[in-house]
Short mmCIF file of C-alpha atoms in Angstrom, two decimals:
data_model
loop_
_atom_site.label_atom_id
_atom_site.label_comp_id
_atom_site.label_asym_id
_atom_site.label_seq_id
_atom_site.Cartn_x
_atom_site.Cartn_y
_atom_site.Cartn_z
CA UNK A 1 74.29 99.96 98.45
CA UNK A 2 72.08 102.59 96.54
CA UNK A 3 68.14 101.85 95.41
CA UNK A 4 67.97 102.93 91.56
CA UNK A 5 64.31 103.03 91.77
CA UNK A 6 61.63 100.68 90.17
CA UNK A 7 60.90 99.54 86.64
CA UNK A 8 57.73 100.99 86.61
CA UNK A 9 59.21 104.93 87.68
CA UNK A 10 61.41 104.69 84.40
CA UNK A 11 58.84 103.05 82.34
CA UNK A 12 56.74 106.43 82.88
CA UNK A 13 60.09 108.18 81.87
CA UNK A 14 59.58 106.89 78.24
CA UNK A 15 61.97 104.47 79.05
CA UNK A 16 61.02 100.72 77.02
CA UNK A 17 63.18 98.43 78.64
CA UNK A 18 64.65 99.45 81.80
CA UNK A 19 66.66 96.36 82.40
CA UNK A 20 69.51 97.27 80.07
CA UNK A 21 69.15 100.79 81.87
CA UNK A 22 69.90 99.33 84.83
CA UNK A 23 72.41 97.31 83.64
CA UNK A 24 74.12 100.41 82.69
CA UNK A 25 73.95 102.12 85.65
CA UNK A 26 75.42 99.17 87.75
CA UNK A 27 77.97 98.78 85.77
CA UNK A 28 79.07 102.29 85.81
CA UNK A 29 78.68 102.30 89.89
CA UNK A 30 80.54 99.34 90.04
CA UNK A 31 83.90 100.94 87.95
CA UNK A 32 83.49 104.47 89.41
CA UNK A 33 83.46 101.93 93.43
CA UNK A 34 86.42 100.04 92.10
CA UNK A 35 88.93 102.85 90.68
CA UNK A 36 87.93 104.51 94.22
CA UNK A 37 89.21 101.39 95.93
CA UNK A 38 91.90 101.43 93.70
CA UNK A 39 92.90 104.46 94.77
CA UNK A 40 92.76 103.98 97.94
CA UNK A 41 94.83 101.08 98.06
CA UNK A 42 98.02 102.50 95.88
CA UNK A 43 101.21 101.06 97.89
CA UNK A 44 104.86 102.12 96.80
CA UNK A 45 106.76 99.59 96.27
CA UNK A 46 110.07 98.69 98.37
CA UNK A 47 112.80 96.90 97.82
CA UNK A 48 112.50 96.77 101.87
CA UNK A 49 109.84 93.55 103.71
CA UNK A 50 107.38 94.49 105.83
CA UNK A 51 107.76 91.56 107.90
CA UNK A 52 110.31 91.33 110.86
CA UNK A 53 112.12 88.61 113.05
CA UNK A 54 111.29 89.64 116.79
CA UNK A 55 111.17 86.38 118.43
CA UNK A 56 115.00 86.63 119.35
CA UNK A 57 114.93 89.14 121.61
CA UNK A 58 114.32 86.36 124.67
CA UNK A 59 117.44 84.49 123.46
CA UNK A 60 119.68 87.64 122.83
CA UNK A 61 118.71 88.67 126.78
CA UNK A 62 120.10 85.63 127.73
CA UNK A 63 123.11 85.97 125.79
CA UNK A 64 123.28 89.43 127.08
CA UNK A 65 122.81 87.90 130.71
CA UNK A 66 125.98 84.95 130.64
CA UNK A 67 128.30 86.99 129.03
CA UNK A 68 129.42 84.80 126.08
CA UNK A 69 130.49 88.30 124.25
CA UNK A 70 133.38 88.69 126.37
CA UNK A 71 134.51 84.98 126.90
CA UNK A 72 134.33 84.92 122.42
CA UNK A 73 136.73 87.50 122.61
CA UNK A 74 139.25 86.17 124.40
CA UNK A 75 138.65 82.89 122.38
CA UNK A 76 139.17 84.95 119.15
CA UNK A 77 142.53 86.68 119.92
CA UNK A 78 144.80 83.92 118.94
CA UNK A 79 142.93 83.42 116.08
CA UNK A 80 143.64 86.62 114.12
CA UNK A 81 140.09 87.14 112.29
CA UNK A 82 138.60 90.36 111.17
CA UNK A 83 135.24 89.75 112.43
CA UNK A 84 133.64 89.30 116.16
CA UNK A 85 133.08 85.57 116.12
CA UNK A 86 130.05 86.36 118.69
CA UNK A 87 128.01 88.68 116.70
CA UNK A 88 128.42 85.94 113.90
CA UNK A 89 127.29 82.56 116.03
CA UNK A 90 124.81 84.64 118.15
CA UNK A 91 123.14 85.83 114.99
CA UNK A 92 123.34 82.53 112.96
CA UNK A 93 121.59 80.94 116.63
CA UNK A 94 118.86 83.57 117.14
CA UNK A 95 118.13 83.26 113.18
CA UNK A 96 117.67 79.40 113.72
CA UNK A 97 115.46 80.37 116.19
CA UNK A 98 112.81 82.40 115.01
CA UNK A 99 113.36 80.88 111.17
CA UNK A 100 115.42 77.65 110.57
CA UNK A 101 116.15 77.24 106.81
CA UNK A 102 119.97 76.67 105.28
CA UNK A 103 122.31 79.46 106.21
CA UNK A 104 122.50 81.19 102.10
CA UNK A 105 119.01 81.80 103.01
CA UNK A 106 119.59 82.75 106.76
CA UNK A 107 121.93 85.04 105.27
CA UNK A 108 120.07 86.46 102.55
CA UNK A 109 116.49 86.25 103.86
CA UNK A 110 116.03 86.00 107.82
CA UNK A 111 119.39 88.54 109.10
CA UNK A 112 118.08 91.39 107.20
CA UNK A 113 114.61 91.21 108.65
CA UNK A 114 115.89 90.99 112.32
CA UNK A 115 115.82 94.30 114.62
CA UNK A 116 118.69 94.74 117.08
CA UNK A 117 120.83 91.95 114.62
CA UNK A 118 124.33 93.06 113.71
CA UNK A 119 124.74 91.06 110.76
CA UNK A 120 128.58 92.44 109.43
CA UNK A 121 130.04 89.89 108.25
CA UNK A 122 129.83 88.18 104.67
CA UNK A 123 128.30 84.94 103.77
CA UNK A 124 131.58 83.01 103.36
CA UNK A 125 132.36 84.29 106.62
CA UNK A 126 129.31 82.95 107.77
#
């Protein structure tokens, strides 16, 4: 905020009408404050969110903590596939978790914003 001094003060200047003066001036302030703020505020745009999943980390302890990685695996050799079944159930269940929505957008939306996540496996896979 800034004082621009009184009516009177510009009157003696051989200024007439010191309202459109004034006028003026604010308005000039008021663009010179807002490409400032503009400047200020210049963000590069990412193709990458800002926003991350971290409420999983509690359920991915426990996971951790029963060792379901190990008794997947041995589920999974007879079965032949080309991807760890656990990494794909564990991350469809802590994505549930922290964001329940249908699993195209689980897949496309909530795995890429999760830390820790290993999400390598495709969405028909999924």
């Amino acid at each position: 905020m800034k004082a621009l001094g009184y009516a009177d003060a510009l009157m003696e200047k051989d200024i007439a009408d010191p309202v459109p003066h004034y006028k003026r001036e604010v308005a000039r302030m008021n663009a010179e404050r807002k490409a400032g703020m503009e400047r200020e505020r210049v963000r590069e745009i990412s193709d990458v969110p800002a926003t991350r999943h971290l409420g999983h980390f509690a359920l991915k302890a426990e996971d951790t903590a029963l060792g379901t990685a190990e008794d997947m695996a041995l589920l999974q050799t007879p079965s032949g596939l080309r991807f760890s079944l656990h990494d794909l159930l564990s991350s469809l269940v802590y994505a549930r978790a922290v964001a329940p929505c249908s699993k195209l957008r689980t897949f496309e939306d909530v795995l890429p914003q999760m830390e820790g996540v290993d999400a390598s496996f495709t969405l028909d896979q999924l």
